[in-house]
Short mmCIF file of C-alpha atoms in Angstrom, two decimals:
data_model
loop_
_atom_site.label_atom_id
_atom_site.label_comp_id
_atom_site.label_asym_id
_atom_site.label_seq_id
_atom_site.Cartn_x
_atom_site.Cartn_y
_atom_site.Cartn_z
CA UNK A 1 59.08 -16.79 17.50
CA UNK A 2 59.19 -15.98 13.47
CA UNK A 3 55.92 -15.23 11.47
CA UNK A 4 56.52 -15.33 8.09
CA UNK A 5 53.79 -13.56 5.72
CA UNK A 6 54.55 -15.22 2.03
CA UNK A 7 54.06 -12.93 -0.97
CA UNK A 8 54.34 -12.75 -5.04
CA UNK A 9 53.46 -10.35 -7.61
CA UNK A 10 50.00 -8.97 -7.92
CA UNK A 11 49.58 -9.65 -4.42
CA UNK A 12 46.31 -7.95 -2.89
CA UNK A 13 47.46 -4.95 -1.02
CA UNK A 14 45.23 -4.67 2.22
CA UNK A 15 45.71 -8.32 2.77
CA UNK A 16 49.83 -7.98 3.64
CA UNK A 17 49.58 -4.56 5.23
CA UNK A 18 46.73 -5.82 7.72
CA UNK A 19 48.79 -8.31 8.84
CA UNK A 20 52.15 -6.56 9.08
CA UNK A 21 50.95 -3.76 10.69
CA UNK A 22 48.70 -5.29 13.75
CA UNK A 23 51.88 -8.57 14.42
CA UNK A 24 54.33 -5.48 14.35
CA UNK A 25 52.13 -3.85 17.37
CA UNK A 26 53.64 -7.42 19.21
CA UNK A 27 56.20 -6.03 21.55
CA UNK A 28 57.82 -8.73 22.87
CA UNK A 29 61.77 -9.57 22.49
CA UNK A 30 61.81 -12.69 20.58
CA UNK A 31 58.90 -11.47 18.16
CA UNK A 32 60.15 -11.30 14.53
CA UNK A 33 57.64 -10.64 11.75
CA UNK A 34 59.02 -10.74 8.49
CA UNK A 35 57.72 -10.74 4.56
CA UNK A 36 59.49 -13.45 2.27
CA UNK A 37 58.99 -14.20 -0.94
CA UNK A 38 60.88 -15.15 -4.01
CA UNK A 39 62.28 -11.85 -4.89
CA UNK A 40 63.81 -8.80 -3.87
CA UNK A 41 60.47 -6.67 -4.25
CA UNK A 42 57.31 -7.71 -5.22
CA UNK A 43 54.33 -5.34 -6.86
CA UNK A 44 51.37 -5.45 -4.98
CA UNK A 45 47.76 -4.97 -7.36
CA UNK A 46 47.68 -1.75 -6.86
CA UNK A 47 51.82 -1.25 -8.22
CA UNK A 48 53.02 -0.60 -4.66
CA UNK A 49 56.87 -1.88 -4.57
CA UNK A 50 57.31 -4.06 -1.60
CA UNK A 51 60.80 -5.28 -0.32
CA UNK A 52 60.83 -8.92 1.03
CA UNK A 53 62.89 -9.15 4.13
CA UNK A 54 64.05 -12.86 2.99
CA UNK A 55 63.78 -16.03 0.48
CA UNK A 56 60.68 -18.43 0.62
CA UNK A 57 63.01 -21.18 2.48
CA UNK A 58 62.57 -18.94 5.80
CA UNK A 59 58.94 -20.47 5.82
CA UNK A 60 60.19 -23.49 6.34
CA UNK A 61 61.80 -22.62 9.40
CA UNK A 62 59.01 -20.01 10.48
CA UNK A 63 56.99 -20.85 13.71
CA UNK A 64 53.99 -19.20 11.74
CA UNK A 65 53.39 -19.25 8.12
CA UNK A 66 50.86 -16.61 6.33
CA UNK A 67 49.84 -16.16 2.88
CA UNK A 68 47.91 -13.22 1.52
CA UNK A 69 46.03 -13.10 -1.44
CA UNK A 70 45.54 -11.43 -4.84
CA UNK A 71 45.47 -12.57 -8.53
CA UNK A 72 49.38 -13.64 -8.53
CA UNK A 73 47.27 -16.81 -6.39
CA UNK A 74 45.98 -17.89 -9.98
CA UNK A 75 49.74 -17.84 -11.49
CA UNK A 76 51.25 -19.58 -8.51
CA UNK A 77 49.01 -22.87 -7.84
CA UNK A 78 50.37 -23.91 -11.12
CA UNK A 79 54.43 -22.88 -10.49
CA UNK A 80 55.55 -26.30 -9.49
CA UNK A 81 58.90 -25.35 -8.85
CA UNK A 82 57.57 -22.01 -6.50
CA UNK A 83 55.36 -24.67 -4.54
CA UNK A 84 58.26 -27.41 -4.33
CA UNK A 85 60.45 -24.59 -2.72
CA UNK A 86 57.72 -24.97 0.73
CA UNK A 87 58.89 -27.67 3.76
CA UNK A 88 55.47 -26.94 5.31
CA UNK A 89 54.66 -29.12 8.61
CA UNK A 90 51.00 -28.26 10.19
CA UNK A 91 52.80 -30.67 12.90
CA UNK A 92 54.98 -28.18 14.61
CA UNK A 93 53.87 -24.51 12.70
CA UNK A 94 50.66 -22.51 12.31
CA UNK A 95 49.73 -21.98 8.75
CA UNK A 96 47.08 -19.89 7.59
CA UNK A 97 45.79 -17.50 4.49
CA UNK A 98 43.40 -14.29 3.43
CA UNK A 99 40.88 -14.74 0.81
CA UNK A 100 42.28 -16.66 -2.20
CA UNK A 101 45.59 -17.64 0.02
CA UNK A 102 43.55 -20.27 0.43
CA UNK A 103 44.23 -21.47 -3.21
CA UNK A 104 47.58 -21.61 -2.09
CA UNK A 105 47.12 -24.02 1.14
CA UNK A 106 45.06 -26.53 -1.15
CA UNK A 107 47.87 -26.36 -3.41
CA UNK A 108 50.62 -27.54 -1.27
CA UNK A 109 48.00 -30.05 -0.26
CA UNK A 110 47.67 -28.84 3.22
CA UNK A 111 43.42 -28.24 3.14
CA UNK A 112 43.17 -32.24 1.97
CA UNK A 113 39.83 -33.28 3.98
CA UNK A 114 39.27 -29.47 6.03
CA UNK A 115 36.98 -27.15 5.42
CA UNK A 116 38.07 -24.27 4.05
CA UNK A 117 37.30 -19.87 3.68
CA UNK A 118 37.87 -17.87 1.00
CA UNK A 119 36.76 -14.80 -0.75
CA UNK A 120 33.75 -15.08 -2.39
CA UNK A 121 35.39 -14.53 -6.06
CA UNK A 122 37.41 -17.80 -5.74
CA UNK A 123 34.94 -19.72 -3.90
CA UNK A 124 34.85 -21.90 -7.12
CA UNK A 125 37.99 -22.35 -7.67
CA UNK A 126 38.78 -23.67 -4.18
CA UNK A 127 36.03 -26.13 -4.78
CA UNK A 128 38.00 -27.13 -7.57
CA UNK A 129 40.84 -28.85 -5.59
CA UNK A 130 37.72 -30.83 -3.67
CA UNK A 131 37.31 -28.88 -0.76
CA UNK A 132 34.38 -27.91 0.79
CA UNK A 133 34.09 -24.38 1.40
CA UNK A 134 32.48 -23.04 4.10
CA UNK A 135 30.26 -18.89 4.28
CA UNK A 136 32.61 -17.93 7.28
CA UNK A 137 35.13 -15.13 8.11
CA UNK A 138 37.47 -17.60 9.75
CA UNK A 139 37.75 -21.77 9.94
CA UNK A 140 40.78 -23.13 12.03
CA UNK A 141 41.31 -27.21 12.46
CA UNK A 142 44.21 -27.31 14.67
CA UNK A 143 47.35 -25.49 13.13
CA UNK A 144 45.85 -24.60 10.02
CA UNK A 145 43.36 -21.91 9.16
CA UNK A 146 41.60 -19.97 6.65
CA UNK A 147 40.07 -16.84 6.34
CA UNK A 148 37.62 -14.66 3.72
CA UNK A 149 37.58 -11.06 3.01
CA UNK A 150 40.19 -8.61 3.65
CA UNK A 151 38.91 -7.23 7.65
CA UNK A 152 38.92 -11.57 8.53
CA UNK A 153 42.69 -10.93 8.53
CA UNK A 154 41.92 -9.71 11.91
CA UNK A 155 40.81 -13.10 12.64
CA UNK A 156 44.17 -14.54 11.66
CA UNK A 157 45.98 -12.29 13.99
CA UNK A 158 44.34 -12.97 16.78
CA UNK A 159 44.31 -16.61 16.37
CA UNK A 160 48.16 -16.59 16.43
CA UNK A 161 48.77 -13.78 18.88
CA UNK A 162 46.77 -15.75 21.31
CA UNK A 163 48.68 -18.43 21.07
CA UNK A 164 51.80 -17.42 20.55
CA UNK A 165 52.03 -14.67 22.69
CA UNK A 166 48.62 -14.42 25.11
CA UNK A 167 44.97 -13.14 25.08
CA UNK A 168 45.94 -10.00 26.53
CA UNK A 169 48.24 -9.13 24.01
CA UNK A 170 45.56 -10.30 21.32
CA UNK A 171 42.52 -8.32 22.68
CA UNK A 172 45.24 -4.98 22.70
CA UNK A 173 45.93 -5.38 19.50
CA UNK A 174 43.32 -5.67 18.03
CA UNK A 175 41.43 -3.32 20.25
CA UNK A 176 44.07 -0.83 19.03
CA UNK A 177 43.10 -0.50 14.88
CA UNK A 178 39.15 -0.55 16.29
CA UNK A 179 37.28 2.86 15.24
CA UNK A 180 37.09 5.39 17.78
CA UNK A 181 34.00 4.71 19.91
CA UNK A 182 33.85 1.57 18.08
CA UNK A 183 36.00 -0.32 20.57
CA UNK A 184 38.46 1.74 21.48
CA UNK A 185 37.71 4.88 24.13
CA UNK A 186 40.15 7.51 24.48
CA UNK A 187 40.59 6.20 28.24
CA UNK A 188 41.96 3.29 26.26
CA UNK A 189 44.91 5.62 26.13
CA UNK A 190 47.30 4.89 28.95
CA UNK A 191 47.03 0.72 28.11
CA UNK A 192 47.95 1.75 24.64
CA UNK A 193 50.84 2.94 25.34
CA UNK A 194 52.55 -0.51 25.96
CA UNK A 195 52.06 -0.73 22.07
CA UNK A 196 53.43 2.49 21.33
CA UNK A 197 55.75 3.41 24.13
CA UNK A 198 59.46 4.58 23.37
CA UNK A 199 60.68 1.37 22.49
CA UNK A 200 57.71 0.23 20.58
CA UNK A 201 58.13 -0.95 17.34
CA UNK A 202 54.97 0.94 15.88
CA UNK A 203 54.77 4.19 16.55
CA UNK A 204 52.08 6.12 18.44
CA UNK A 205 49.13 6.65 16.17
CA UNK B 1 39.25 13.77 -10.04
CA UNK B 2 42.64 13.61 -8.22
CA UNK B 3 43.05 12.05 -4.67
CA UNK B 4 46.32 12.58 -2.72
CA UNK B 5 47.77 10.90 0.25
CA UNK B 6 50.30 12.88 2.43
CA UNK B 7 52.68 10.97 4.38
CA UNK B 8 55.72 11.80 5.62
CA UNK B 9 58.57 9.27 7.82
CA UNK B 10 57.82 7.16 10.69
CA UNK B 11 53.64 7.15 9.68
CA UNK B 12 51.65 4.65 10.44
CA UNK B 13 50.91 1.35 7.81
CA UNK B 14 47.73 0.45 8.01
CA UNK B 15 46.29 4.35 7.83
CA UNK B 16 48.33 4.59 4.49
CA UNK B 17 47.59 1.42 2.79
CA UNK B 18 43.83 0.46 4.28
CA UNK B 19 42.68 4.46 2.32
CA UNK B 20 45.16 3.45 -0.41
CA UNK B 21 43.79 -0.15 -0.87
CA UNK B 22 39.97 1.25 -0.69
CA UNK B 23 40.43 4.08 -3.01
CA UNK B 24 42.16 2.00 -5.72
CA UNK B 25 39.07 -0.12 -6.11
CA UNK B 26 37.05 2.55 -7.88
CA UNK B 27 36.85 1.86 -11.22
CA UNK B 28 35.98 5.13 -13.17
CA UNK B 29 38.61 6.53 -15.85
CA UNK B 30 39.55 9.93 -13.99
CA UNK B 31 40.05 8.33 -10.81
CA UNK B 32 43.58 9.13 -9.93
CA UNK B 33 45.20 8.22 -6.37
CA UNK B 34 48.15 9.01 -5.24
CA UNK B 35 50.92 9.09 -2.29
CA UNK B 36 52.71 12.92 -1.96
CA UNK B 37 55.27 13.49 0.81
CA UNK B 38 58.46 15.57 0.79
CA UNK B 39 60.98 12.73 -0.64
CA UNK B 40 60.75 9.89 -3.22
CA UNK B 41 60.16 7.53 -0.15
CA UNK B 42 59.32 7.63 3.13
CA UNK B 43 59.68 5.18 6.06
CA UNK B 44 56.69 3.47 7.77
CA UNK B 45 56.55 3.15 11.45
CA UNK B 46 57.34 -0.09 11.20
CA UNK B 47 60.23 0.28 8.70
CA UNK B 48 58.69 -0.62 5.15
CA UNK B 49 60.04 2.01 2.40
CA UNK B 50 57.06 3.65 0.67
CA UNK B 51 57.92 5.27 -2.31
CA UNK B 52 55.55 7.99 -2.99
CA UNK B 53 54.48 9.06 -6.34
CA UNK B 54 54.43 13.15 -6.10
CA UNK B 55 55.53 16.20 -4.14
CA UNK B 56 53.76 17.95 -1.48
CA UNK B 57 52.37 20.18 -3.38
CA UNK B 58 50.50 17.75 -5.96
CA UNK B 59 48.02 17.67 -2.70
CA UNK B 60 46.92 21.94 -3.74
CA UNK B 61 46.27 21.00 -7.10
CA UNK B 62 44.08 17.75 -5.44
CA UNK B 63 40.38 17.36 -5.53
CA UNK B 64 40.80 15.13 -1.90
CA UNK B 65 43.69 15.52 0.17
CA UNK B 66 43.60 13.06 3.28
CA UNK B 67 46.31 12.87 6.14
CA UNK B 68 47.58 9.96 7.44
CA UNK B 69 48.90 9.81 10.99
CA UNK B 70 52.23 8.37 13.18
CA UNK B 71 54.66 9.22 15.20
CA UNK B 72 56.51 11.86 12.20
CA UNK B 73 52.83 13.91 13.25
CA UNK B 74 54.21 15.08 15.99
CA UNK B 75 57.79 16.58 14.02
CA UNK B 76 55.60 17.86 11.18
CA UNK B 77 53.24 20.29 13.46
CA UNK B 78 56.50 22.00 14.08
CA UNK B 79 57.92 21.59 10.75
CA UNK B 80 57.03 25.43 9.50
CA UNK B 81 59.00 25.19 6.16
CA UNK B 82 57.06 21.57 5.40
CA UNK B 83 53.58 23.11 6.79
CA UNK B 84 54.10 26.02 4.32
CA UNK B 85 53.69 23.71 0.91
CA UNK B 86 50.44 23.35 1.49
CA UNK B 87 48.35 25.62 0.03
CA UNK B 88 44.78 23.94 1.04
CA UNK B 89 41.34 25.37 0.13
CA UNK B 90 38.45 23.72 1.89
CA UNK B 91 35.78 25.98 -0.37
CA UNK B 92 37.51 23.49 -3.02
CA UNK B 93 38.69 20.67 -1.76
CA UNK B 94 37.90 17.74 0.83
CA UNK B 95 40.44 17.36 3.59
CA UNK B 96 40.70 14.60 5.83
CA UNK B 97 43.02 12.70 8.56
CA UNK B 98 43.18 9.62 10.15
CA UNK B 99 44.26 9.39 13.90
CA UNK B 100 46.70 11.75 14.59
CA UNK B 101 46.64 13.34 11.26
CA UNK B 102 44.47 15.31 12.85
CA UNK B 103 47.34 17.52 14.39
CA UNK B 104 48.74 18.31 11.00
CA UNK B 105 45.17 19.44 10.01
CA UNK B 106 45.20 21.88 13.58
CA UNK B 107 48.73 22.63 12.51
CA UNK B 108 47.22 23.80 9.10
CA UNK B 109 44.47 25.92 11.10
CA UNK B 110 42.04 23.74 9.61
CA UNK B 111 40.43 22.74 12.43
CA UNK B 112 39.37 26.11 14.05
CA UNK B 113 35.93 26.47 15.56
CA UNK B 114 35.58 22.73 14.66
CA UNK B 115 35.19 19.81 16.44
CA UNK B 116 37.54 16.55 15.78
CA UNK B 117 38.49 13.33 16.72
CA UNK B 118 41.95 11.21 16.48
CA UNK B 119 43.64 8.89 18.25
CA UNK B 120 43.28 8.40 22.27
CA UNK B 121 46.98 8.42 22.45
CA UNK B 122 47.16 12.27 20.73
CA UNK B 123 43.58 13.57 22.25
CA UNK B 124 45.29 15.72 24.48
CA UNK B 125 47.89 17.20 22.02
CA UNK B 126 44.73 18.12 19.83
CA UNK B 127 43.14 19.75 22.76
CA UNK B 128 46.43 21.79 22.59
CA UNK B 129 45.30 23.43 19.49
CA UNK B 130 41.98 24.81 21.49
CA UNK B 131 39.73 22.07 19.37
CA UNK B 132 37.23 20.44 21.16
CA UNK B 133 37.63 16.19 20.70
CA UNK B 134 34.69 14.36 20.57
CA UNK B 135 35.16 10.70 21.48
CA UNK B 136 33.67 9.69 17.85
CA UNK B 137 35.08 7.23 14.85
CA UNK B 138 34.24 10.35 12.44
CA UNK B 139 33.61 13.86 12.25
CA UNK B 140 32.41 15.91 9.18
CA UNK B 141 32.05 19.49 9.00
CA UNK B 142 31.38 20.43 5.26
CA UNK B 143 34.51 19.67 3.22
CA UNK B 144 36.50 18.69 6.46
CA UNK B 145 36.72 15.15 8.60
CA UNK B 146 38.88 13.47 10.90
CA UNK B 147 38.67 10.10 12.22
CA UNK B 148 39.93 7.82 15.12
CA UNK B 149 41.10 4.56 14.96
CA UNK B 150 43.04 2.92 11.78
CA UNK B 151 39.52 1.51 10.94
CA UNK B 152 37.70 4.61 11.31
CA UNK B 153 39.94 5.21 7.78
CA UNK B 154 36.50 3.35 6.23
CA UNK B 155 34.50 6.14 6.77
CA UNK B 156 37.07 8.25 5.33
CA UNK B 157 36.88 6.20 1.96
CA UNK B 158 33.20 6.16 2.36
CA UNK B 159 33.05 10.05 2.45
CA UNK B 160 35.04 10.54 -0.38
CA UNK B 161 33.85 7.93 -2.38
CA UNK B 162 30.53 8.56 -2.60
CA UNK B 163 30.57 12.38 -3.16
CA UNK B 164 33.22 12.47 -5.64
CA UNK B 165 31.61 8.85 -7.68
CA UNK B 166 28.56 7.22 -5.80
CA UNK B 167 26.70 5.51 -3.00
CA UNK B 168 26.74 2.43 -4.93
CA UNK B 169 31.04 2.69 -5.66
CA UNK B 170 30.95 3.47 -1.25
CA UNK B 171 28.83 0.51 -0.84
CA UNK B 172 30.69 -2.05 -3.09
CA UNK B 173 34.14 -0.64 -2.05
CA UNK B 174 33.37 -0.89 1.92
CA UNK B 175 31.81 -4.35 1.14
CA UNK B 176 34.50 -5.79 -0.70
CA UNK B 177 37.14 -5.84 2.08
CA UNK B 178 34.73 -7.28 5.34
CA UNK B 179 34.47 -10.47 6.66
CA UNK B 180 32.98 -13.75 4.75
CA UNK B 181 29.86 -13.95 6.65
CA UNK B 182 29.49 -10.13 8.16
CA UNK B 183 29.30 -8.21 5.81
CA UNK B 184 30.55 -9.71 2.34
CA UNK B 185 28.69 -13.22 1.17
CA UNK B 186 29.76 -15.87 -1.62
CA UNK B 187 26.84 -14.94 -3.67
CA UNK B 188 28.45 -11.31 -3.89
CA UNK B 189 30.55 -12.58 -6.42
CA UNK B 190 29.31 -11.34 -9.28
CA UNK B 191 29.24 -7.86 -8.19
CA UNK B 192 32.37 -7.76 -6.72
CA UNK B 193 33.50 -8.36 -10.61
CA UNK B 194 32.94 -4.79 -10.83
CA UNK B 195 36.16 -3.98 -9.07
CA UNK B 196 37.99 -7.01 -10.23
CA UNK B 197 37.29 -7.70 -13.60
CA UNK B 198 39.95 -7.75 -16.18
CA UNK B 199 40.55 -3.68 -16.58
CA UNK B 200 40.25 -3.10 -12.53
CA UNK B 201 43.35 -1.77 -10.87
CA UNK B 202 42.91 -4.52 -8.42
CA UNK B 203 43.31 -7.57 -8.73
CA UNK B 204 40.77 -10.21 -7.52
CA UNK B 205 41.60 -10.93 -3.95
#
């Protein structure tokens, strides 16, 4: 089971990390998360260096497929040659994006005739490709899903977790970033622990 | 106005980057932000390299200093040499943790005759220290805070944000990042320009 989160220069910061961080909490044996893109390192908008773990091409062989967002989306829907390098298939992977990611799905043609999310800076511009966009944090039709704002990442998650792992596994997770109080109780403790335990991949927070 | 972020190996994403993410949408000339720790990178919890822009002891000369948490938490409370570059001054200077950054603030003797919060997982270890942990998302006492849960890190940002620039920057900042539909809407847009017009340090998401 691969997730792939796809990034580029000038990528929006929150958006990756979000992701990373709560699919890393995962701890199952066959669970590999990994960010590709078509460098080395890419520079997030804030100038945060981030290593990619592999080329775009692992996308295509990805079970899951995520794109984040940031203003590198406006440079990339016109790179024809970055776009032709994606062997997409809603068919037999999930696919999904954060805010203006979704500039990216209608650009490899994959939001033809769905509604889409986005954030509400590129709501235009999503329009533009002839899709109508809907004022929600999260619209899946089948494999392929949209979200808008930064926290709907959270959404995103969940959506695959649950599927490709189970609910259980979802509601922990995402129970587990919740503010104190806020959804998670300190007698959330002991369940925790089976995200943070010795062989965890995330350490205990 | 100088804010620093103190990590250190093995810390937890999301704390780092969600604060880091936040903080960098303030627009206002003197608004500096920065990651300190003891090396030129560090090593998230899950593995990413963070390369961090200061020493330790940028954080004294800080106007906010703010803790992140992770597993290194529980090497640094012993860590006397590392404990005794910090030179903090709450008369001076906010100071504030996320999770179980709240045992480097005990560590610090920050946290005496106050109450806290962090993590469930590291409620007892706090309790160590003789502080009393309340089973809330935040907790201010003058110039100091903690918080539990990686989104409790909002309130953290919200704090800071508007006593050291506004309650309009808190407002727009916390805005920007939730949900399409709870919290954030399409026709926020044009205010949202604020933080991502063509000076911002972030780009539009």
């Amino acid at each position: 089971m691969r997730i792939s989160i796809v990034i580029f220069d000038d990528f929006t910061d929150i958006d990756l990390f979000l992701m990373w961080d709560l699919f890393n909490r995962v701890r199952l044996p066959e669970w590999d998360v990994r960010i590709v893109g078509e460098k080395s390192h890419h520079i997030s908008a804030t100038g945060l260096i981030t290593a990619t773990h592999g080329p775009i091409e692992d996308a295509n062989q990805s079970d899951v497929v995520l794109f984040v967002s940031g203003r590198g989306t406006r440079t990339k829907i016109h790179d024809k040659l970055w776009l032709s390098r994606f062997n997409l298939n809603p068919e037999r992977q999930m696919i999904a994006s954060v805010c203006s990611g979704a500039l990216l799905l209608a650009a490899l043609g994959l939001l033809a005739g769905k509604t889409a999310t986005t954030y509400p800076t590129t709501k235009q511009l999503l329009e533009g490709f002839g899709i109508t966009v809907e004022e929600k944090p999260f619209i899946a039709h089948g494999n392929i899903a949209t979200s808008g704002g930064c926290l709907a990442a959270q959404y995103v998650a969940g959506w695959v977790i649950e599927k490709k792992a189970d609910k259980e596994w979802k509601d922990l997770v995402l129970k587990s970033i919740q503010p104190v109080g806020e959804g998670l109780k300190f007698s959330d403790a002991p369940e925790l622990m089976k995200l943070y335990g010795p062989s965890a991949k995330v350490s205990v927070v």
